[in-house]
XYZ file of C-alpha atoms in Angstrom:
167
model
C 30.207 -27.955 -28.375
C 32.412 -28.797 -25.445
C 36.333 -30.310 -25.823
C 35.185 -33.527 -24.454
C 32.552 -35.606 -25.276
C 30.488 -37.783 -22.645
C 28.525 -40.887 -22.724
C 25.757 -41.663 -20.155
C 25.640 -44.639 -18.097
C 24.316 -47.191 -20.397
C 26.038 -46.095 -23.552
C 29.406 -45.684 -21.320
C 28.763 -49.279 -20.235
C 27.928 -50.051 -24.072
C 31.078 -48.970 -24.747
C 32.981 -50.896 -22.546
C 31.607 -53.893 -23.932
C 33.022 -52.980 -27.121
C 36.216 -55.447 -27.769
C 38.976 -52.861 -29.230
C 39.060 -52.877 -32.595
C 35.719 -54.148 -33.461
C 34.049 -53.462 -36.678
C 30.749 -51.748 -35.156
C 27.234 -51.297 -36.925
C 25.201 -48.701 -34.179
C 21.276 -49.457 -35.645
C 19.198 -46.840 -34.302
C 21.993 -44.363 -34.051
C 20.262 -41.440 -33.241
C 22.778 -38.646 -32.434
C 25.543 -41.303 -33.094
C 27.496 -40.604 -29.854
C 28.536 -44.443 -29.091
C 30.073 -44.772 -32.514
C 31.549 -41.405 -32.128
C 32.927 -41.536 -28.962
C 34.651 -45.271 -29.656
C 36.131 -43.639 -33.016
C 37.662 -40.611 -30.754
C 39.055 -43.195 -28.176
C 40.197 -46.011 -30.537
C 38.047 -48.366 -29.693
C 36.935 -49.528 -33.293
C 38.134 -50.015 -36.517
C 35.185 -48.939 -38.512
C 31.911 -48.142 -37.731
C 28.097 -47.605 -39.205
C 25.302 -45.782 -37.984
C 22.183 -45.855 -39.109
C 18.727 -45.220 -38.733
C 15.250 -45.441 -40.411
C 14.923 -41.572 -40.447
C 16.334 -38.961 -42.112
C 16.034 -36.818 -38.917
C 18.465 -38.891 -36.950
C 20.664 -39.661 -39.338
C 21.172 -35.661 -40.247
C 22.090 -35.319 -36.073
C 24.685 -38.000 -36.835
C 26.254 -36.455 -39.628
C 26.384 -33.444 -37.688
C 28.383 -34.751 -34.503
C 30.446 -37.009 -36.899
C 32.124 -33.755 -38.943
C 31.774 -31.758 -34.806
C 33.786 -34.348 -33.711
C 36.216 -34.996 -36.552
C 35.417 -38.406 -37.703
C 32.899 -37.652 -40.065
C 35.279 -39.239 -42.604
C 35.463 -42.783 -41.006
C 31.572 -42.851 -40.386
C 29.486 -44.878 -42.657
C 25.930 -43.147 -42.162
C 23.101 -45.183 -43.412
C 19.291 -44.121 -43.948
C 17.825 -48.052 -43.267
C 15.545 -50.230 -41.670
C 17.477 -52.142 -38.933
C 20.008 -54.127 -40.915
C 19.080 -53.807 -44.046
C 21.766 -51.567 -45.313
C 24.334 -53.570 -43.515
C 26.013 -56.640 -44.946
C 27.192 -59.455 -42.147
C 30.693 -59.068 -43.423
C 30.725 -55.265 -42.771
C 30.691 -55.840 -38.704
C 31.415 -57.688 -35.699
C 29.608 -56.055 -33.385
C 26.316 -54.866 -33.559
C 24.329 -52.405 -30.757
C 20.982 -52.115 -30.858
C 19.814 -49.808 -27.522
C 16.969 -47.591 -26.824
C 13.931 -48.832 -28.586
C 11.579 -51.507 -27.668
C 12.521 -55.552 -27.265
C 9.684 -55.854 -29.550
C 11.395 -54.165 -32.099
C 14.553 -55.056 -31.748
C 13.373 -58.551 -32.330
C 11.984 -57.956 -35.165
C 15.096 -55.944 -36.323
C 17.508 -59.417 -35.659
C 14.566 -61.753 -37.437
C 14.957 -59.689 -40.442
C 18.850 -60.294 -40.148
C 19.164 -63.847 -39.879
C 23.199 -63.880 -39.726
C 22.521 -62.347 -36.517
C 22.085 -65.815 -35.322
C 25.197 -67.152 -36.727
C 27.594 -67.179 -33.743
C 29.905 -64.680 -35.587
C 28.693 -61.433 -34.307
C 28.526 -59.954 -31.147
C 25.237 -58.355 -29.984
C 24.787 -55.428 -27.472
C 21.167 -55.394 -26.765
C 19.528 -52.431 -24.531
C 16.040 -52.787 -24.899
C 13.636 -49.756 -22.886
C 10.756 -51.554 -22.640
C 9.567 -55.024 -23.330
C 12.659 -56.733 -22.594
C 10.790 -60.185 -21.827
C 9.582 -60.211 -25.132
C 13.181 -59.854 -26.606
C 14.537 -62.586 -24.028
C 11.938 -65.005 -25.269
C 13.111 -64.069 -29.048
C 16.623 -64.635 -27.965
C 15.480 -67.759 -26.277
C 13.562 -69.221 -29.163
C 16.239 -68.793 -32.224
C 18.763 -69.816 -30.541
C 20.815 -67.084 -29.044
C 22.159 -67.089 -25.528
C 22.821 -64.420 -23.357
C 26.093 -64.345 -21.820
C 26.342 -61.867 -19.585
C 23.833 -58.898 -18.430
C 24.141 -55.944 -16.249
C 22.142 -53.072 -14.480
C 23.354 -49.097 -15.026
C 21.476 -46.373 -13.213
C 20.833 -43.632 -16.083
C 19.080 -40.280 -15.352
C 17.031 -41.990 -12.313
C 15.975 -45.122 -14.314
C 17.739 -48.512 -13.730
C 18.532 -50.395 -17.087
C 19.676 -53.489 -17.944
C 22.486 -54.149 -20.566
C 23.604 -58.101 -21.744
C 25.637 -59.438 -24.015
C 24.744 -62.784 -26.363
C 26.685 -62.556 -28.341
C 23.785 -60.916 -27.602
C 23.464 -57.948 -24.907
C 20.200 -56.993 -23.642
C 18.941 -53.905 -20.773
C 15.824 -53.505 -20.098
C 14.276 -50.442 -17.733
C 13.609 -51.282 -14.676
């Protein structure tokens, strides 16, 4: 594995959106490179990561202890946010899946809602579908940006929520 590790585009500008010392839940984590890579640069002060699969989740593990930090990340096997508590985070990102299902992920977590949390939304398809979620229960987007990423424009906001969709 090489010395330094490297976000793409939109996680980079994921990152970035990330207020320094943040208590981070990553839903969807995948590979768990965002949590990862803001654990290596100081840019939280505790993180989950988790994801419905066991697949994913194993991938996480595996960069966590590559990495070093496998001792500060809290890996979950869940379904969204069900394995995370609203006191456990600040900040929650939710990028690469559908808007569909990422609104269904923040209706099943209504403390979403509650002004409390920041959301970093990146959705890769349907994002009008999770705008009109956002829209209907009450959440506002505050700001929103475009990142080229491997020849695709997305779209990344933050609400207190944070959407992208692919353009």
């Amino acid at each position: 594995m090489a010395k330094h590790l490297e976000l793409t585009p939109r996680l980079g500008l994921l990152a970035s959106w990330v207020r320094p010392g943040a208590k981070l839940a990553d839903v969807g984590t995948d590979h768990a490179y965002l949590p990862v890579w803001l654990m290596l640069h100081g840019g939280v002060s505790s993180a989950i990561a988790s994801d419905l699969r066991s697949g994913p989740l194993q991938r996480a593990r595996e960069n966590a202890q590559a990495w070093g930090v496998a001792d500060r990340l809290d890996l979950r096997l869940c379904d969204g946010l069900s394995g995370v508590g609203p006191e456990e985070c600040d900040t929650v990102v939710i990028a690469g899946m559908g808007g569909e299902n990422i609104a269904a992920i923040l209706a099943a977590a209504p403390w979403t809602a509650d002004g409390r949390h920041t959301l970093l939304l990146q959705p890769q398809s349907r994002a009008e579908s999770l705008r009109q979620f956002l829209s209907d229960h009450g959440y506002q987007i505050v700001r929103e940006e475009l990142v080229l990423d491997r020849g695709t424009l997305d779209g990344v906001a933050v609400n207190d929520a944070v959407i992208s969709d692919e353009g």
